[in-house]
Amino acid sequence: MMEETYSQQLLNDAASLTVKALSPASGSAGWSCPSNIALIKYWGKKPVQIPMNPSLSMTLDEARTFTRVDYTFDPAQTDPAFSFSFEGRQAPAFSQRIEGYLKFITPYLPLLAHTSLQIESRNTFPHSSGIASSASAMGALALCLLDIEQTITGTAHPEEFMRKASFLARLGSGSASRSLFPQFSLWGKSEGWTGSSDEFAVSFSGFHPSFGNLRDTILIVEAGAKKVSSSAGHGLMEKNPYAPVRFEQARVNLGEIRNALESGDWPLFLEIMEMEALALHAMMLTGKPGYLLMQPGTLSIIQKIRAFRKETGKRLGFTLDAGANVHLIFSGNDSDRVNAFISSELLPHCENGRAISDRMGDGPQRF
Ligand code: DP6
């Protein structure tokens, strides 16, 4: 017999809920959720929002989305409604995305069909800074919606809460599934990782203390909206001739980076992290059509980071997202020296000399 999927289990739970027996209610929920940066990259997916390979990320701290949802619930209401504002203004493009998202997740949160929602959201980081805003935004929204559902039904399951929130966030944006946990998160079924799943992310906590105070300084080579959306990028992987090799490489790299994180092997950690960043961009270069998101400044920064590491032996390396900006990952123990290096050598390659300093964080918070 086939094992019941988590999705099926949630649908069964939803089907057993008697909405009519619930009383009308109103209230609000507020959550902040951080963004995350992938060390092992998710690039390529199949329906519905299932990754072609597992990915591992570091949860950020400062870069967050704050979302508050005011709701009214009435079991007799059959016409769901919502409004959305971002940083106090209407945001039609994101509103449309939320509309689709709410419809998509209603089978898992059946009360949504009987609610009016007023959603207000803001980010702590500038839009188009290259920080994955869909991860923090979808994470925060999923948390608020689940919170509301559980408040109305009076069925709080604290131990299940983050898992279900991660599942719901994933349906909004794959990488969002990983933003719900402190420090490191793994999304994707992986051999040797008990409890790992393609349907939600899990926390990874067994790392060596030398990775306990990681920093991420995001060097803004190019501010501005993404030139090619992640969805389009994932789509191009379907026909990329290197894709099968890439998916296998990610699995191997996941095992290696886990060994590095558990044993405190910094050279191996940095090697795998950088290999992953370059492999992600290699997939973009070799798709049909191929595209190039790195800029001359990206390459100059990468070269300088490698030269500085060779010269000083400091624990630092780079990773990249789907854009030109560089995430400089380093140990907080070396902050003074690395920050001086950033100011003198790297900021000159950044747009208007801009960088955003962040660090590994503890995950979402209620507010
Ligand atoms: C390059 O999570 O943005 O940041 O699931 O289509 O919303 P969708 O894609 P998204 O893809 C992120 C890709 C990446 C790598 C990563 O975060 O793992």
PDB file of C-alpha atoms in Angstrom, residues 11-222:
ATOM      1  CA  LEU A  11      -6.755  17.114   3.093  1.00  0.00           C
ATOM      2  CA  ASN A  12      -8.298  14.367   5.208  1.00  0.00           C
ATOM      3  CA  ASP A  13      -8.060  16.562   8.313  1.00  0.00           C
ATOM      4  CA  ALA A  14      -9.661  19.434   6.401  1.00  0.00           C
ATOM      5  CA  ALA A  15     -12.483  17.198   5.169  1.00  0.00           C
ATOM      6  CA  SER A  16     -13.312  16.113   8.704  1.00  0.00           C
ATOM      7  CA  LEU A  17     -13.799  19.716   9.849  1.00  0.00           C
ATOM      8  CA  THR A  18     -17.428  20.810  10.311  1.00  0.00           C
ATOM      9  CA  VAL A  19     -17.270  24.478   9.406  1.00  0.00           C
ATOM     10  CA  LYS A  20     -20.936  25.122  10.192  1.00  0.00           C
ATOM     11  CA  ALA A  21     -20.384  24.134  13.818  1.00  0.00           C
ATOM     12  CA  LEU A  22     -17.919  27.005  14.332  1.00  0.00           C
ATOM     13  CA  SER A  23     -18.911  30.427  15.631  1.00  0.00           C
ATOM     14  CA  PRO A  24     -18.295  33.676  13.763  1.00  0.00           C
ATOM     15  CA  ALA A  25     -15.086  35.314  14.916  1.00  0.00           C
ATOM     16  CA  SER A  26     -12.732  38.160  14.170  1.00  0.00           C
ATOM     17  CA  GLY A  27      -9.211  39.011  15.186  1.00  0.00           C
ATOM     18  CA  SER A  28      -5.730  39.306  13.799  1.00  0.00           C
ATOM     19  CA  ALA A  29      -2.442  37.470  13.495  1.00  0.00           C
ATOM     20  CA  GLY A  30       1.005  38.963  13.016  1.00  0.00           C
ATOM     21  CA  TRP A  31       4.216  37.172  12.110  1.00  0.00           C
ATOM     22  CA  SER A  32       7.628  38.213  10.934  1.00  0.00           C
ATOM     23  CA  CYS A  33       9.511  35.701   8.852  1.00  0.00           C
ATOM     24  CA  PRO A  34      13.133  35.949   7.715  1.00  0.00           C
ATOM     25  CA  SER A  35      14.484  35.306   4.257  1.00  0.00           C
ATOM     26  CA  ASN A  36      17.051  32.575   3.685  1.00  0.00           C
ATOM     27  CA  ILE A  37      20.042  31.957   1.486  1.00  0.00           C
ATOM     28  CA  ALA A  38      20.504  28.520  -0.036  1.00  0.00           C
ATOM     29  CA  LEU A  39      23.872  26.819   0.344  1.00  0.00           C
ATOM     30  CA  ILE A  40      22.717  23.789  -1.652  1.00  0.00           C
ATOM     31  CA  LYS A  41      20.512  25.222  -4.372  1.00  0.00           C
ATOM     32  CA  TYR A  42      16.969  24.370  -5.360  1.00  0.00           C
ATOM     33  CA  TRP A  43      16.802  24.823  -9.111  1.00  0.00           C
ATOM     34  CA  GLY A  44      14.338  22.715 -11.023  1.00  0.00           C
ATOM     35  CA  LYS A  45      10.946  21.457  -9.871  1.00  0.00           C
ATOM     36  CA  LYS A  46       8.003  19.324 -10.897  1.00  0.00           C
ATOM     37  CA  PRO A  47       4.292  19.730 -10.177  1.00  0.00           C
ATOM     38  CA  VAL A  48       3.162  20.646  -7.660  1.00  0.00           C
ATOM     39  CA  GLN A  49       6.084  22.589  -6.289  1.00  0.00           C
ATOM     40  CA  ILE A  50       8.167  19.469  -5.698  1.00  0.00           C
ATOM     41  CA  PRO A  51      11.930  20.029  -5.912  1.00  0.00           C
ATOM     42  CA  MET A  52      14.072  17.984  -8.274  1.00  0.00           C
ATOM     43  CA  ASN A  53      16.798  17.885  -5.623  1.00  0.00           C
ATOM     44  CA  PRO A  54      17.061  18.606  -1.904  1.00  0.00           C
ATOM     45  CA  SER A  55      18.318  22.022  -0.828  1.00  0.00           C
ATOM     46  CA  LEU A  56      19.864  23.343   2.366  1.00  0.00           C
ATOM     47  CA  SER A  57      19.720  26.953   3.503  1.00  0.00           C
ATOM     48  CA  MET A  58      20.840  29.323   6.174  1.00  0.00           C
ATOM     49  CA  THR A  59      18.044  31.349   7.771  1.00  0.00           C
ATOM     50  CA  LEU A  60      18.756  35.076   7.846  1.00  0.00           C
ATOM     51  CA  ASP A  61      18.006  37.371  10.749  1.00  0.00           C
ATOM     52  CA  GLU A  62      17.529  41.021   9.798  1.00  0.00           C
ATOM     53  CA  ALA A  63      16.032  40.541   6.339  1.00  0.00           C
ATOM     54  CA  ARG A  64      12.400  39.872   7.215  1.00  0.00           C
ATOM     55  CA  THR A  65       8.849  40.370   6.123  1.00  0.00           C
ATOM     56  CA  PHE A  66       6.365  41.555   8.762  1.00  0.00           C
ATOM     57  CA  THR A  67       2.798  40.560   7.927  1.00  0.00           C
ATOM     58  CA  ARG A  68      -0.368  41.275   9.847  1.00  0.00           C
ATOM     59  CA  VAL A  69      -3.689  39.772   8.830  1.00  0.00           C
ATOM     60  CA  ASP A  70      -6.961  41.085  10.267  1.00  0.00           C
ATOM     61  CA  TYR A  71      -9.790  38.657   9.675  1.00  0.00           C
ATOM     62  CA  THR A  72     -13.463  38.135  10.078  1.00  0.00           C
ATOM     63  CA  PHE A  73     -14.813  34.624   9.850  1.00  0.00           C
ATOM     64  CA  ASP A  74     -18.418  33.672   9.341  1.00  0.00           C
ATOM     65  CA  PRO A  75     -19.384  30.089   8.508  1.00  0.00           C
ATOM     66  CA  ALA A  76     -22.359  31.453   6.553  1.00  0.00           C
ATOM     67  CA  GLN A  77     -20.097  33.572   4.324  1.00  0.00           C
ATOM     68  CA  THR A  78     -19.388  31.798   1.053  1.00  0.00           C
ATOM     69  CA  ASP A  79     -17.710  34.599  -0.820  1.00  0.00           C
ATOM     70  CA  PRO A  80     -14.139  34.916   0.488  1.00  0.00           C
ATOM     71  CA  ALA A  81     -12.538  38.330   0.229  1.00  0.00           C
ATOM     72  CA  PHE A  82      -9.146  39.847   0.836  1.00  0.00           C
ATOM     73  CA  SER A  83      -7.274  43.106   0.503  1.00  0.00           C
ATOM     74  CA  PHE A  84      -3.521  43.480   0.415  1.00  0.00           C
ATOM     75  CA  SER A  85      -1.225  46.399   0.970  1.00  0.00           C
ATOM     76  CA  PHE A  86       2.543  46.433   0.903  1.00  0.00           C
ATOM     77  CA  GLU A  87       4.311  49.133   2.903  1.00  0.00           C
ATOM     78  CA  GLY A  88       1.053  51.065   3.084  1.00  0.00           C
ATOM     79  CA  ARG A  89       0.339  50.981  -0.651  1.00  0.00           C
ATOM     80  CA  GLN A  90      -1.616  48.838  -3.056  1.00  0.00           C
ATOM     81  CA  ALA A  91       0.590  46.284  -4.822  1.00  0.00           C
ATOM     82  CA  PRO A  92      -1.400  44.874  -7.755  1.00  0.00           C
ATOM     83  CA  ALA A  93       1.195  42.358  -8.959  1.00  0.00           C
ATOM     84  CA  PHE A  94       1.646  40.780  -5.561  1.00  0.00           C
ATOM     85  CA  SER A  95      -2.099  40.999  -4.870  1.00  0.00           C
ATOM     86  CA  GLN A  96      -2.694  38.845  -7.900  1.00  0.00           C
ATOM     87  CA  ARG A  97      -0.161  36.329  -6.699  1.00  0.00           C
ATOM     88  CA  ILE A  98      -1.834  36.230  -3.290  1.00  0.00           C
ATOM     89  CA  GLU A  99      -5.240  35.742  -4.876  1.00  0.00           C
ATOM     90  CA  GLY A 100      -4.005  32.662  -6.710  1.00  0.00           C
ATOM     91  CA  TYR A 101      -2.212  31.458  -3.601  1.00  0.00           C
ATOM     92  CA  LEU A 102      -5.286  31.750  -1.363  1.00  0.00           C
ATOM     93  CA  LYS A 103      -7.343  29.712  -3.819  1.00  0.00           C
ATOM     94  CA  PHE A 104      -4.604  27.156  -4.084  1.00  0.00           C
ATOM     95  CA  ILE A 105      -4.281  26.563  -0.349  1.00  0.00           C
ATOM     96  CA  THR A 106      -7.987  26.711   0.578  1.00  0.00           C
ATOM     97  CA  PRO A 107      -8.353  22.895   0.354  1.00  0.00           C
ATOM     98  CA  TYR A 108      -5.808  22.709   3.201  1.00  0.00           C
ATOM     99  CA  LEU A 109      -7.253  25.649   5.155  1.00  0.00           C
ATOM    100  CA  PRO A 110     -10.979  25.307   4.416  1.00  0.00           C
ATOM    101  CA  LEU A 111     -11.954  28.220   6.676  1.00  0.00           C
ATOM    102  CA  LEU A 112     -10.377  30.606   4.171  1.00  0.00           C
ATOM    103  CA  ALA A 113     -13.485  30.137   2.029  1.00  0.00           C
ATOM    104  CA  HIS A 114     -15.514  31.853   4.762  1.00  0.00           C
ATOM    105  CA  THR A 115     -13.224  34.725   5.691  1.00  0.00           C
ATOM    106  CA  SER A 116     -12.484  38.312   4.792  1.00  0.00           C
ATOM    107  CA  LEU A 117      -8.808  39.079   5.180  1.00  0.00           C
ATOM    108  CA  GLN A 118      -6.999  42.378   5.373  1.00  0.00           C
ATOM    109  CA  ILE A 119      -3.343  41.662   4.746  1.00  0.00           C
ATOM    110  CA  GLU A 120      -0.642  44.239   5.434  1.00  0.00           C
ATOM    111  CA  SER A 121       2.974  43.535   4.800  1.00  0.00           C
ATOM    112  CA  ARG A 122       6.343  45.250   4.929  1.00  0.00           C
ATOM    113  CA  ASN A 123       9.954  44.231   4.467  1.00  0.00           C
ATOM    114  CA  THR A 124      12.926  45.293   6.540  1.00  0.00           C
ATOM    115  CA  PHE A 125      15.096  45.257   3.424  1.00  0.00           C
ATOM    116  CA  PRO A 126      14.798  47.229   0.217  1.00  0.00           C
ATOM    117  CA  HIS A 127      12.823  45.654  -2.592  1.00  0.00           C
ATOM    118  CA  SER A 128      15.062  44.472  -5.429  1.00  0.00           C
ATOM    119  CA  SER A 129      18.104  44.181  -3.173  1.00  0.00           C
ATOM    120  CA  GLY A 130      18.582  40.633  -4.340  1.00  0.00           C
ATOM    121  CA  ILE A 131      17.251  39.233  -1.068  1.00  0.00           C
ATOM    122  CA  ALA A 132      14.647  36.556  -1.693  1.00  0.00           C
ATOM    123  CA  SER A 133      11.514  38.474  -0.719  1.00  0.00           C
ATOM    124  CA  SER A 134       9.155  35.736  -1.870  1.00  0.00           C
ATOM    125  CA  ALA A 135      10.654  33.405   0.750  1.00  0.00           C
ATOM    126  CA  SER A 136      10.058  35.771   3.678  1.00  0.00           C
ATOM    127  CA  ALA A 137       6.736  37.060   2.310  1.00  0.00           C
ATOM    128  CA  MET A 138       5.215  33.643   1.664  1.00  0.00           C
ATOM    129  CA  GLY A 139       6.588  32.355   4.964  1.00  0.00           C
ATOM    130  CA  ALA A 140       5.002  35.203   6.943  1.00  0.00           C
ATOM    131  CA  LEU A 141       1.681  34.902   5.130  1.00  0.00           C
ATOM    132  CA  ALA A 142       1.503  31.129   5.596  1.00  0.00           C
ATOM    133  CA  LEU A 143       2.207  31.553   9.323  1.00  0.00           C
ATOM    134  CA  CYS A 144      -0.563  34.151   9.734  1.00  0.00           C
ATOM    135  CA  LEU A 145      -3.119  32.096   7.824  1.00  0.00           C
ATOM    136  CA  LEU A 146      -2.371  28.917   9.725  1.00  0.00           C
ATOM    137  CA  ASP A 147      -2.429  30.832  12.995  1.00  0.00           C
ATOM    138  CA  ILE A 148      -5.883  32.201  12.153  1.00  0.00           C
ATOM    139  CA  GLU A 149      -7.226  28.779  11.153  1.00  0.00           C
ATOM    140  CA  GLN A 150      -5.993  27.238  14.386  1.00  0.00           C
ATOM    141  CA  THR A 151      -7.377  30.080  16.515  1.00  0.00           C
ATOM    142  CA  ILE A 152     -10.831  29.767  14.980  1.00  0.00           C
ATOM    143  CA  THR A 153     -10.960  25.998  15.245  1.00  0.00           C
ATOM    144  CA  GLY A 154      -9.265  25.987  18.645  1.00  0.00           C
ATOM    145  CA  THR A 155      -7.014  23.162  17.529  1.00  0.00           C
ATOM    146  CA  ALA A 156      -3.473  24.313  18.179  1.00  0.00           C
ATOM    147  CA  HIS A 157      -0.800  21.679  17.588  1.00  0.00           C
ATOM    148  CA  PRO A 158       2.429  23.496  18.451  1.00  0.00           C
ATOM    149  CA  GLU A 159       4.650  20.604  17.400  1.00  0.00           C
ATOM    150  CA  GLU A 160       2.914  20.436  14.019  1.00  0.00           C
ATOM    151  CA  PHE A 161       2.628  24.167  13.481  1.00  0.00           C
ATOM    152  CA  MET A 162       5.938  24.907  11.743  1.00  0.00           C
ATOM    153  CA  ARG A 163       5.749  21.803   9.611  1.00  0.00           C
ATOM    154  CA  LYS A 164       2.329  22.695   8.285  1.00  0.00           C
ATOM    155  CA  ALA A 165       3.367  26.339   7.862  1.00  0.00           C
ATOM    156  CA  SER A 166       6.386  25.151   5.884  1.00  0.00           C
ATOM    157  CA  PHE A 167       4.131  22.986   3.720  1.00  0.00           C
ATOM    158  CA  LEU A 168       1.823  25.955   3.043  1.00  0.00           C
ATOM    159  CA  ALA A 169       4.731  28.341   2.419  1.00  0.00           C
ATOM    160  CA  ARG A 170       6.181  25.882  -0.098  1.00  0.00           C
ATOM    161  CA  LEU A 171       2.999  26.053  -2.130  1.00  0.00           C
ATOM    162  CA  GLY A 172       3.577  29.820  -2.418  1.00  0.00           C
ATOM    163  CA  SER A 173       7.293  29.644  -3.191  1.00  0.00           C
ATOM    164  CA  GLY A 174       9.563  26.635  -2.857  1.00  0.00           C
ATOM    165  CA  SER A 175      12.371  28.411  -1.053  1.00  0.00           C
ATOM    166  CA  ALA A 176       9.852  29.859   1.457  1.00  0.00           C
ATOM    167  CA  SER A 177       9.436  26.380   2.964  1.00  0.00           C
ATOM    168  CA  ARG A 178      12.973  26.748   4.366  1.00  0.00           C
ATOM    169  CA  SER A 179      12.451  30.137   6.071  1.00  0.00           C
ATOM    170  CA  LEU A 180      10.466  28.712   8.973  1.00  0.00           C
ATOM    171  CA  PHE A 181      13.286  27.194  10.985  1.00  0.00           C
ATOM    172  CA  PRO A 182      16.235  28.535  12.953  1.00  0.00           C
ATOM    173  CA  GLN A 183      19.793  28.393  11.584  1.00  0.00           C
ATOM    174  CA  PHE A 184      19.758  25.743   8.845  1.00  0.00           C
ATOM    175  CA  SER A 185      16.854  24.128   6.982  1.00  0.00           C
ATOM    176  CA  LEU A 186      16.656  21.183   4.650  1.00  0.00           C
ATOM    177  CA  TRP A 187      13.898  20.846   2.072  1.00  0.00           C
ATOM    178  CA  GLY A 188      13.674  17.698  -0.012  1.00  0.00           C
ATOM    179  CA  LYS A 189      13.606  13.999   0.692  1.00  0.00           C
ATOM    180  CA  SER A 190      17.177  12.896   1.271  1.00  0.00           C
ATOM    181  CA  GLU A 191      18.660   9.581   2.163  1.00  0.00           C
ATOM    182  CA  GLY A 192      20.111   9.560   5.657  1.00  0.00           C
ATOM    183  CA  TRP A 193      18.074  12.561   6.851  1.00  0.00           C
ATOM    184  CA  THR A 194      15.285  11.224   9.030  1.00  0.00           C
ATOM    185  CA  GLY A 195      12.030  13.088   8.582  1.00  0.00           C
ATOM    186  CA  SER A 196      13.127  14.944   5.435  1.00  0.00           C
ATOM    187  CA  SER A 197      10.427  15.513   2.858  1.00  0.00           C
ATOM    188  CA  ASP A 198       9.707  17.036  -0.532  1.00  0.00           C
ATOM    189  CA  GLU A 199       6.532  18.519   0.964  1.00  0.00           C
ATOM    190  CA  PHE A 200       8.031  20.643   3.748  1.00  0.00           C
ATOM    191  CA  ALA A 201      11.376  21.648   5.160  1.00  0.00           C
ATOM    192  CA  VAL A 202      12.909  20.449   8.419  1.00  0.00           C
ATOM    193  CA  SER A 203      15.391  22.012  10.782  1.00  0.00           C
ATOM    194  CA  PHE A 204      19.048  20.953  10.712  1.00  0.00           C
ATOM    195  CA  SER A 205      20.701  21.594  14.032  1.00  0.00           C
ATOM    196  CA  GLY A 206      23.588  19.164  14.432  1.00  0.00           C
ATOM    197  CA  PHE A 207      26.266  21.565  13.215  1.00  0.00           C
ATOM    198  CA  HIS A 208      29.688  22.274  14.699  1.00  0.00           C
ATOM    199  CA  PRO A 209      29.894  25.341  16.990  1.00  0.00           C
ATOM    200  CA  SER A 210      32.355  27.032  14.615  1.00  0.00           C
ATOM    201  CA  PHE A 211      29.375  27.592  12.284  1.00  0.00           C
ATOM    202  CA  GLY A 212      27.285  29.094  15.082  1.00  0.00           C
ATOM    203  CA  ASN A 213      27.825  32.747  14.230  1.00  0.00           C
ATOM    204  CA  LEU A 214      27.751  32.886  10.452  1.00  0.00           C
ATOM    205  CA  ARG A 215      27.451  36.249   8.748  1.00  0.00           C
ATOM    206  CA  ASP A 216      26.033  37.061   5.345  1.00  0.00           C
ATOM    207  CA  THR A 217      26.947  40.404   3.813  1.00  0.00           C
ATOM    208  CA  ILE A 218      25.033  40.936   0.604  1.00  0.00           C
ATOM    209  CA  LEU A 219      27.083  42.922  -1.870  1.00  0.00           C
ATOM    210  CA  ILE A 220      24.674  44.798  -4.116  1.00  0.00           C
ATOM    211  CA  VAL A 221      26.290  44.676  -7.534  1.00  0.00           C
ATOM    212  CA  GLU A 222      23.025  45.467  -9.219  1.00  0.00           C
TER     213      GLU A 222
END
